[in-house]
Structures are given as structure tokens and as C-alpha cells.
PDB file of C-alpha atoms in Angstrom:
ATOM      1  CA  UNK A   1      78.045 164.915 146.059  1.00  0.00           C
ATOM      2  CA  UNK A   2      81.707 165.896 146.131  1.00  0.00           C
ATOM      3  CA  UNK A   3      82.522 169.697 146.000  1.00  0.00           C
ATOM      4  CA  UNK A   4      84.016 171.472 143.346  1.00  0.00           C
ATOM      5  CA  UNK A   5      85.841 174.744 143.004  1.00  0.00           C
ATOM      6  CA  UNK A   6      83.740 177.308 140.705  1.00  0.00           C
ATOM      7  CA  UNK A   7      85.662 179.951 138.687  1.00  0.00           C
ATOM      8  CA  UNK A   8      83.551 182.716 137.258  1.00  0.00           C
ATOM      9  CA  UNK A   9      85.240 185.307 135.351  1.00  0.00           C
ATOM     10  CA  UNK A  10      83.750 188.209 133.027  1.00  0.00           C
ATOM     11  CA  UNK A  11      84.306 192.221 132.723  1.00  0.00           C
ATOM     12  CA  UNK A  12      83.414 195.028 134.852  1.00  0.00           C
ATOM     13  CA  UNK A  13      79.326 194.818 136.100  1.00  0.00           C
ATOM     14  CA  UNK A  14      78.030 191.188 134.119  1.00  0.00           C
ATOM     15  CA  UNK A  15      76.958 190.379 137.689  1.00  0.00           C
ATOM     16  CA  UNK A  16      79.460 187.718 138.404  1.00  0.00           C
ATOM     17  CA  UNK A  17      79.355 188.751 141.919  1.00  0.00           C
ATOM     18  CA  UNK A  18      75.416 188.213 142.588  1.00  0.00           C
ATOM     19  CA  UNK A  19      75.366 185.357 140.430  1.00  0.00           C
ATOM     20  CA  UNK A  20      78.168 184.016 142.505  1.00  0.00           C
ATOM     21  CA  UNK A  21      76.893 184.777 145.735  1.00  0.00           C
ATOM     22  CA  UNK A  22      73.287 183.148 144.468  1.00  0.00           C
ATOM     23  CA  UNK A  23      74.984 179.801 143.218  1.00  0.00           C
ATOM     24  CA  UNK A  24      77.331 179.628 146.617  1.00  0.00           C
ATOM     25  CA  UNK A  25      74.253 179.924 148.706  1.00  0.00           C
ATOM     26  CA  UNK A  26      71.904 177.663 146.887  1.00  0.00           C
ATOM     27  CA  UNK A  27      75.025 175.019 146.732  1.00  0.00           C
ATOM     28  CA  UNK A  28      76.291 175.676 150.200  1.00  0.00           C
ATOM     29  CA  UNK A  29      79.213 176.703 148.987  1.00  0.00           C
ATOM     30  CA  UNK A  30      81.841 179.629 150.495  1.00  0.00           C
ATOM     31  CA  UNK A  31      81.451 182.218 148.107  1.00  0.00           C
ATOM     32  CA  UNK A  32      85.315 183.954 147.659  1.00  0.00           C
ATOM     33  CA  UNK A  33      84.510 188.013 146.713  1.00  0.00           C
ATOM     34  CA  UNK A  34      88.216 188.235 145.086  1.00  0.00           C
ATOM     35  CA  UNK A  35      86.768 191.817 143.015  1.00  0.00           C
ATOM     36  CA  UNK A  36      86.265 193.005 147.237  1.00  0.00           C
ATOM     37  CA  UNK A  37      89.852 192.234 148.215  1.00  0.00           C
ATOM     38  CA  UNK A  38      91.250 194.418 145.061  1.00  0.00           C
ATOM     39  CA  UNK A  39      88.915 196.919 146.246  1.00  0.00           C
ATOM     40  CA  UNK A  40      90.056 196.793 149.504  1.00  0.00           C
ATOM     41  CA  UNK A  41      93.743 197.883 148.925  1.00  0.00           C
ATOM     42  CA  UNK A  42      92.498 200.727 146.870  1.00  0.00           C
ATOM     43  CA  UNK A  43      90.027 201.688 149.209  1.00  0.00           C
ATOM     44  CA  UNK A  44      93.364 201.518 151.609  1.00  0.00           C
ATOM     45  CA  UNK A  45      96.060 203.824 149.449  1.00  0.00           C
ATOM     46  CA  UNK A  46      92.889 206.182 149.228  1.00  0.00           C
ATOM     47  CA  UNK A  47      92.367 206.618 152.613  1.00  0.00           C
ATOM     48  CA  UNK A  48      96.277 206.880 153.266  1.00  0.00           C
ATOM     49  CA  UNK A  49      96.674 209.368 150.640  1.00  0.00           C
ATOM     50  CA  UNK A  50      98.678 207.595 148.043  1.00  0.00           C
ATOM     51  CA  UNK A  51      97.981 208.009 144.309  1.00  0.00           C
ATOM     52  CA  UNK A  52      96.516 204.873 142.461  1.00  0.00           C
ATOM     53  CA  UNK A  53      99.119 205.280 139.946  1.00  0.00           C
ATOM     54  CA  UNK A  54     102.153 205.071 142.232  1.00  0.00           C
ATOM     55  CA  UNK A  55     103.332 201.220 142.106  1.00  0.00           C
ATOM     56  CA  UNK A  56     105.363 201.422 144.743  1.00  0.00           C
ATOM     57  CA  UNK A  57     103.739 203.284 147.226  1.00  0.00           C
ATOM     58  CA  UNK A  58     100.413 201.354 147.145  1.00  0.00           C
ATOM     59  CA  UNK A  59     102.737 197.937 147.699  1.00  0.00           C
ATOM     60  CA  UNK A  60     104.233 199.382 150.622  1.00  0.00           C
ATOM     61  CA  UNK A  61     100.528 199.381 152.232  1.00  0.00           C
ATOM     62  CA  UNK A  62     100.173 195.634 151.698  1.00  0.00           C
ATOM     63  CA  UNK A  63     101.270 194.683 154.921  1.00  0.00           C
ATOM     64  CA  UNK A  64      99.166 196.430 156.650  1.00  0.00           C
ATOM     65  CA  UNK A  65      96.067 195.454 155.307  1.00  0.00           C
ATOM     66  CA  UNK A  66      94.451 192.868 156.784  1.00  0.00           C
ATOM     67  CA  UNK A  67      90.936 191.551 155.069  1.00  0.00           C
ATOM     68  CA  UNK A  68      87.909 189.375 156.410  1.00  0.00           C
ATOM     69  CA  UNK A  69      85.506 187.707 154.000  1.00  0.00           C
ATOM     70  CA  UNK A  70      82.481 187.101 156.040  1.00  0.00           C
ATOM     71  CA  UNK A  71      79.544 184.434 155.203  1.00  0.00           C
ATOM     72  CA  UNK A  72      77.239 187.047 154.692  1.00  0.00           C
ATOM     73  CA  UNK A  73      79.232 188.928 152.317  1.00  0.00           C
ATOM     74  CA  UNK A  74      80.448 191.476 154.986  1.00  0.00           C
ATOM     75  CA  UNK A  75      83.793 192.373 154.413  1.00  0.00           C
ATOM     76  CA  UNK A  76      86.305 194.082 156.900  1.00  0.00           C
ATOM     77  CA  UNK A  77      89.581 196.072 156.237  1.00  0.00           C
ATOM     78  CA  UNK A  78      91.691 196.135 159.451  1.00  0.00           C
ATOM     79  CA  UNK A  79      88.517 195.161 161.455  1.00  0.00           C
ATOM     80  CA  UNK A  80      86.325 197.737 160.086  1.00  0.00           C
ATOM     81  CA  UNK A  81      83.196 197.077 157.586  1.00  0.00           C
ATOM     82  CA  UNK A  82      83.876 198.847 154.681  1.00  0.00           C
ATOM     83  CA  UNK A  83      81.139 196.671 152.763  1.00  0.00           C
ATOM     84  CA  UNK A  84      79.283 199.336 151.226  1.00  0.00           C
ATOM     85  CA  UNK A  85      82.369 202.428 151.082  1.00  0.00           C
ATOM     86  CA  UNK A  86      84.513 200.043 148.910  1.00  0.00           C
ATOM     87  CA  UNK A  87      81.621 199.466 146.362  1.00  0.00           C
ATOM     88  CA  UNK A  88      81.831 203.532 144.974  1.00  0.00           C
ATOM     89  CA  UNK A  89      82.894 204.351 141.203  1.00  0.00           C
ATOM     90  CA  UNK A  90      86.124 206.126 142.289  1.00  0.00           C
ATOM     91  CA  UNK A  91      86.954 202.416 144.237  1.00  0.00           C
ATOM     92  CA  UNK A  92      85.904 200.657 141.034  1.00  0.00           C
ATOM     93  CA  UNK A  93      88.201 202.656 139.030  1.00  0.00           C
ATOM     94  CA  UNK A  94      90.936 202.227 141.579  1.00  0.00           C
ATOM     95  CA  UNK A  95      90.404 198.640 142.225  1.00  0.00           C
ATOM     96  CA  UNK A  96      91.536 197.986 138.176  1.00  0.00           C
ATOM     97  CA  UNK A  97      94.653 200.460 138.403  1.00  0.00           C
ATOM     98  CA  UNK A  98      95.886 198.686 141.668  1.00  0.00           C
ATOM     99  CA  UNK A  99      94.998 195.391 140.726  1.00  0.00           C
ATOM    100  CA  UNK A 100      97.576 195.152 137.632  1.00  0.00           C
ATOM    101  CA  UNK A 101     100.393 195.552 140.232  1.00  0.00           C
ATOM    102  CA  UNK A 102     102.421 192.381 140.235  1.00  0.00           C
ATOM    103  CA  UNK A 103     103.096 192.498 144.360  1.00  0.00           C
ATOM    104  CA  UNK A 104      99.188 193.303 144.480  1.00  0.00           C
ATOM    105  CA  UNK A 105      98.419 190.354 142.851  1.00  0.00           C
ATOM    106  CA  UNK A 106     100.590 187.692 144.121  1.00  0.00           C
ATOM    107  CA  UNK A 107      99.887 188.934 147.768  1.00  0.00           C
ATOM    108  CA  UNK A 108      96.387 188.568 147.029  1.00  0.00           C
ATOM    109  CA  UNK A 109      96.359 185.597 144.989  1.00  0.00           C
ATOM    110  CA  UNK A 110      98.368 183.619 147.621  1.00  0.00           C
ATOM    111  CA  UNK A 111      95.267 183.804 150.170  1.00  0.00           C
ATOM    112  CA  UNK A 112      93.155 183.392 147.492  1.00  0.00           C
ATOM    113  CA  UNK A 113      94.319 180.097 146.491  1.00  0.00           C
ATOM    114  CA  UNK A 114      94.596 178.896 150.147  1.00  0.00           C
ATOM    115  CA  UNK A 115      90.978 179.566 150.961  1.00  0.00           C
ATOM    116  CA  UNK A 116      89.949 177.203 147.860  1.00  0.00           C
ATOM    117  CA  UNK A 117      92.196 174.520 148.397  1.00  0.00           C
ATOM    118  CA  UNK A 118      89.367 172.236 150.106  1.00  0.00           C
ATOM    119  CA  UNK A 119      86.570 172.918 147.038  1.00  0.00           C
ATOM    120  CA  UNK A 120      83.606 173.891 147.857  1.00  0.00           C
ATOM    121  CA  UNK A 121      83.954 177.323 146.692  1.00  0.00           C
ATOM    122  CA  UNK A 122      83.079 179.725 144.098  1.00  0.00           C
ATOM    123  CA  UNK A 123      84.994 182.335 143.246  1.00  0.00           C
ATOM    124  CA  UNK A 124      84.387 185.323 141.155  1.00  0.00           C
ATOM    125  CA  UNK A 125      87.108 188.099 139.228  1.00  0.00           C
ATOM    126  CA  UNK A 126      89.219 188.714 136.098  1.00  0.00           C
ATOM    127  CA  UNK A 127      91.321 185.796 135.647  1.00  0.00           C
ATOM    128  CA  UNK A 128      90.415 183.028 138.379  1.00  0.00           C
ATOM    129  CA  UNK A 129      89.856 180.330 135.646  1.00  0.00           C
ATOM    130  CA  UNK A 130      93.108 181.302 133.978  1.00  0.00           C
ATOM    131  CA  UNK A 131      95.861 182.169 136.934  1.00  0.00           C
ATOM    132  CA  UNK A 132      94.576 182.072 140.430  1.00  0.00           C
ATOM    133  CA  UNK A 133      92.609 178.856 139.895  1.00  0.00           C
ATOM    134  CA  UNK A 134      93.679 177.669 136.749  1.00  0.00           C
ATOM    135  CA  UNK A 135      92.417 173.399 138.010  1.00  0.00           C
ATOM    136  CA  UNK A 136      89.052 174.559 138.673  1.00  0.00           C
ATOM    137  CA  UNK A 137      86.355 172.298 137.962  1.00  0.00           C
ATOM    138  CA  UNK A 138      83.998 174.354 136.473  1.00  0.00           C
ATOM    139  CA  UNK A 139      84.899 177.431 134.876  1.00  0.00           C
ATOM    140  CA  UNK A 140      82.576 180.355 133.526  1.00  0.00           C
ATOM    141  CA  UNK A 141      82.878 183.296 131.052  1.00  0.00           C
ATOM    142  CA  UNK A 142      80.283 185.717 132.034  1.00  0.00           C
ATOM    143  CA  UNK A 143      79.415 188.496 129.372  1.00  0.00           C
ATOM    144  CA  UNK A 144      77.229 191.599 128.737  1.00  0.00           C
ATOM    145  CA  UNK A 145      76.753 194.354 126.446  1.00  0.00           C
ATOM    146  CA  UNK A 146      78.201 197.249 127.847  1.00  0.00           C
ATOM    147  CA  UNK A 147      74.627 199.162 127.498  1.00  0.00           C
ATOM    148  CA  UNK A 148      73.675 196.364 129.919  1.00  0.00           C
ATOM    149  CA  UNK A 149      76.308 196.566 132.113  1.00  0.00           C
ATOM    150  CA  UNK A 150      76.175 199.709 132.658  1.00  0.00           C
ATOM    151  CA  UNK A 151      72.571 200.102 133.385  1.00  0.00           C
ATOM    152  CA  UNK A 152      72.431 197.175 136.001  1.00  0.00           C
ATOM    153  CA  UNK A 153      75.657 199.675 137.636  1.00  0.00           C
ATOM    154  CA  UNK A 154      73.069 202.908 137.286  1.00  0.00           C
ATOM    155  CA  UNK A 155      70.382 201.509 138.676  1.00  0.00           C
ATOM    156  CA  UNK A 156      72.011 199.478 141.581  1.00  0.00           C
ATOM    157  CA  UNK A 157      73.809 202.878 142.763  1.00  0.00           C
ATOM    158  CA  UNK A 158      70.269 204.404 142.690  1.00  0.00           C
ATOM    159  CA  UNK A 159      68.728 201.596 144.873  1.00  0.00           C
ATOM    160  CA  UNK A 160      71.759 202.624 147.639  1.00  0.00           C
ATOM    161  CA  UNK A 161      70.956 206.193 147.030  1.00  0.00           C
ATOM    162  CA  UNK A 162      73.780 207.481 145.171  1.00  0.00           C
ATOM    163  CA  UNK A 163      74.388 209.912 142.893  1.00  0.00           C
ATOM    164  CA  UNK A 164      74.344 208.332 139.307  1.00  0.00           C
ATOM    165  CA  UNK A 165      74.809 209.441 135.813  1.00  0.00           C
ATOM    166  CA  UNK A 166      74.062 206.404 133.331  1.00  0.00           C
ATOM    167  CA  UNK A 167      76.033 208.352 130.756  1.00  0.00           C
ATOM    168  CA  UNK A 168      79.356 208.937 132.698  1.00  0.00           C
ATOM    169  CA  UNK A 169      78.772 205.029 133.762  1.00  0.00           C
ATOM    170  CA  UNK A 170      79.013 203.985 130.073  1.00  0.00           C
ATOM    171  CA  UNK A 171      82.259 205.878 129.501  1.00  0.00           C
ATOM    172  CA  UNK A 172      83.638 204.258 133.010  1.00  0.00           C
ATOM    173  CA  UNK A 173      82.577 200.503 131.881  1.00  0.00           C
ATOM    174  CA  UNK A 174      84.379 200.711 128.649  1.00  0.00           C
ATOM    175  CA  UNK A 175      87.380 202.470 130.301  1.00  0.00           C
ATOM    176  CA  UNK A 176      87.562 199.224 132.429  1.00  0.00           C
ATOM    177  CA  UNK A 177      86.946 196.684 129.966  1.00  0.00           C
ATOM    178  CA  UNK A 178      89.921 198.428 127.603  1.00  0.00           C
ATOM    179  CA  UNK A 179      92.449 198.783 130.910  1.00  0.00           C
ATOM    180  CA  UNK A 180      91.430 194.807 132.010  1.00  0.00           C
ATOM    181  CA  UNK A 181      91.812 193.251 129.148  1.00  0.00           C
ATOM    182  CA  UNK A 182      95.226 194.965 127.991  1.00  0.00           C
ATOM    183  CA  UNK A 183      97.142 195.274 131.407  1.00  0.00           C
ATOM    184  CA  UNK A 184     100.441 193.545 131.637  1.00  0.00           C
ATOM    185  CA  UNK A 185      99.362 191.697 134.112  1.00  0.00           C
ATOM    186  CA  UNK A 186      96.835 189.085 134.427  1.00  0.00           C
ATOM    187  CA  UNK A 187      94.253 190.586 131.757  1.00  0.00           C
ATOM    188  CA  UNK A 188      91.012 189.759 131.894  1.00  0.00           C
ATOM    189  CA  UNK A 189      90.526 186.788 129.359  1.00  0.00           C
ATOM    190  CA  UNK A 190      88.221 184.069 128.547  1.00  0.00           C
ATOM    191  CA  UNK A 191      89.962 180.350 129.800  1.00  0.00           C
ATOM    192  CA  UNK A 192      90.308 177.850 126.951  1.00  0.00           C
ATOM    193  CA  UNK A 193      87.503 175.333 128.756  1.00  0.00           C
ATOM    194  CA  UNK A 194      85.347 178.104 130.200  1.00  0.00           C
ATOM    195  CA  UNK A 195      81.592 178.024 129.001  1.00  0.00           C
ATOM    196  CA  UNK A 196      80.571 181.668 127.794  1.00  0.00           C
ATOM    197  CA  UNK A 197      77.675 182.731 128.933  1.00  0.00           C
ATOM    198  CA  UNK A 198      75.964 185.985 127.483  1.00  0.00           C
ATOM    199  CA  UNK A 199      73.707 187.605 130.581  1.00  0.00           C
ATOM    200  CA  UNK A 200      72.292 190.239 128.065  1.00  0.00           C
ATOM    201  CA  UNK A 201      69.081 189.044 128.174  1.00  0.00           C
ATOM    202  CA  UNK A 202      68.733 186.600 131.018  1.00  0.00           C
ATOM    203  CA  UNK A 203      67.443 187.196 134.383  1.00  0.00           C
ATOM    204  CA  UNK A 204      69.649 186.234 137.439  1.00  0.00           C
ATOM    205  CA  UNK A 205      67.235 183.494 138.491  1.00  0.00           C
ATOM    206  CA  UNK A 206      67.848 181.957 134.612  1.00  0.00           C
ATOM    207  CA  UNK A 207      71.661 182.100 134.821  1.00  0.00           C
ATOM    208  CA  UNK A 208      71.693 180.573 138.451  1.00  0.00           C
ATOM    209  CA  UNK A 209      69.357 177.738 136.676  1.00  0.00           C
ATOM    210  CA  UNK A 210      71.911 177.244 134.079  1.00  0.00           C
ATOM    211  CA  UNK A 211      74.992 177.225 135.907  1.00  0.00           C
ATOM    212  CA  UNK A 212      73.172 174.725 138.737  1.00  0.00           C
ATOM    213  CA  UNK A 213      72.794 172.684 135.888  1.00  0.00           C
ATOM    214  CA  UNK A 214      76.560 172.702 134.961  1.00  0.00           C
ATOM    215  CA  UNK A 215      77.298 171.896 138.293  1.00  0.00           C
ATOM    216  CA  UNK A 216      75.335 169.406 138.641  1.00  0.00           C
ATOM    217  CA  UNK A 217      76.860 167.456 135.436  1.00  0.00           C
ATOM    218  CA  UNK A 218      80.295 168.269 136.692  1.00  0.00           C
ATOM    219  CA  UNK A 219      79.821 166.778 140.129  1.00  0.00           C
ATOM    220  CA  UNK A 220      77.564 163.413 139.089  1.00  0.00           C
TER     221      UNK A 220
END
């Protein structure tokens, strides 16, 4: 069975990441967390003191991050796990301002693209099917309500005992949906040969089913 590069692309908490990371490991796949490496270089220019909102300070950071994706999802800023500190609301929030910064994005991008170039990988963000891997195979469209959204946020902060208000959550998801999909840069929209899919009311083991199944008539 040949192997096929998987673009999955949807707004703020549809869980494109778990889905992704399911569907990697069930194909053997290298699942690419693209959301973690935006993360990381706000996680960076808070740490160093820089505002999210100043352009060209957090681009003068960018070479000296250095980020490792590991097969078990660990992932490592400068050689230090920062799996779980880069995964906070403030980081979220960041991750979005920093991540409409053209130097962001093409330094980003560039390793991005490199890692898929043998297939075999699925890859998971904003605009994957339409800029970073615009010849993907298969492409996906993942969507929620934002009621949905946030709740599967609330509750997964609860589960790694942090503070949560499913309220404030709400206000944050809708924030993010409005700055993704009307940034300059990149904004978060649906690729012309994507397949929607609307995780409202699925359970992750149904959407892994369905997208196996597009897989599996992609690579037949």
C-alpha cells in the first residue's frame, strides 16, 4: 500500500490533533504536530519577554529556536520538553498572534514541508491542505460547533488539573476562529477538494473509522 501525505485542517479545538495522532498511529504513519511548532515560538518570545504583538521582535527569536517532534508526541524547544507548558490558554492565544507573521510562517513551513516530502505523514493545522501542503493526497476539513469545541477544551484542561472556566473558553474559541480566519496571512480556510467533516456529534473512534476509510480508497 503506497503512503500518502494526510492534510487535516479545521479551527481552534475540533480535535484535529487527536484525530491525527489516532489515524498516524493506526496507519503507521509520522504524525507532523505543525499547531506545537507555532506554539513553540510563542511559548519562546514569552519566556524571553517579548510581546506577542511585536513582529519584529518575535522574528528575531527564530534562530534560536530549535524544535524536536518526537514519535510519541513529545516535543522539545532547545532540548527541553515543553510538551505539556506549551499546551496553556495564554500559549493558545499566542500561538494564533505569532503564527500570522510572514517570517514565522515561512521558517516554519520550510521544515514542515521537508519532513513530508517522503509521504507517509499526516499533518494537522490551519492551512496545510491549502499552502504548506497544497499536493496532498487526502485532504480534510474538520469542524465543530463552538459550544463543542469549547467544552472538549474545558474538560481536557480539567483532566490535567488546570484551572478552567467553560465560559471564558467560549469567548477565547470564537476570538480564535475570528483572528484565523481573517489574518493576512495564511487564514484558516477550507481547500477546494477537502472533505468536511462535522465532529459535533461523532466520537473520535467514529471519525478515525471514517477517515481510515478515505484512506483506504485513496491509496487502493
Amino acid at each position: 500500500m503506497k503512503k500518502i501525505a494526510i492534510a487535516i485542517d479545521g479551527p481552534a479545538a475540533a480535535g484535529k490533533s487527536t484525530i491525527a495522532k489516532r489515524v498516524a498511529n493506526n496507519l503507521g504513519y509520522t504524525y507532523i504536530d505543525t499547531g506545537a511548532m507555532y506554539r513553540c515560538v510563542a511559548y519562546y518570545a514569552l519566556v524571553k519577554g517579548v510581546d506577542f504583538h511585536d513582529e519584529n521582535a518575535v522574528c528575531r527569536l527564530l534562530p534560536e529556536i530549535k524544535i524536536k517532534l518526537m514519535p510519541d508526541n513529545t516535543v522539545y524547544l532547545n532540548d527541553r520538553d515543553v510538551t505539556a507548558d506549551i499546551r496553556v490558554n495564554e500559549i493558545s492565544a499566542g500561538a494564533s498572534i505569532v503564527s500570522a507573521y510572514s517570517k514565522v510562517r515561512t521558517y516554519l513551513v520550510a521544515q514542515q514541508r521537508e519532513m513530508a516530502k517522503e509521504g507517509g505523514v499526516i499533518l494537522d493545522g490551519r492551512d496545510i491542505g491549502t499552502v504548506v501542503l497544497p499536493n496532498a493526497e487526502l485532504k480534510i476539513y474538520q469542524v465543530a460547533s463552538i459550544e463543542c469545541r469549547a467544552l472538549r477544551r474545558h474538560n481536557e484542561n480539567l483532566s490535567r488539573g488546570l484551572n478552567s472556566d467553560l465560559d471564558e473558553i467560549k469567548k477565547e474559541v470564537a476570538a480564535r476562529d475570528e483572528a484565523d480566519m481573517t489574518r493576512e496571512i495564511s487564514p484558516l480556510k477550507k481547500a477546494d477538494d477537502a472533505i468536511e467533516i462535522d465532529t459535533s456529534d461523532m466520537t473520535i473512534d467514529e471519525v478515525v473509522a471514517h477517515i481510515m476509510n478515505l484512506v483506504e480508497e485513496k491509496t487502493q
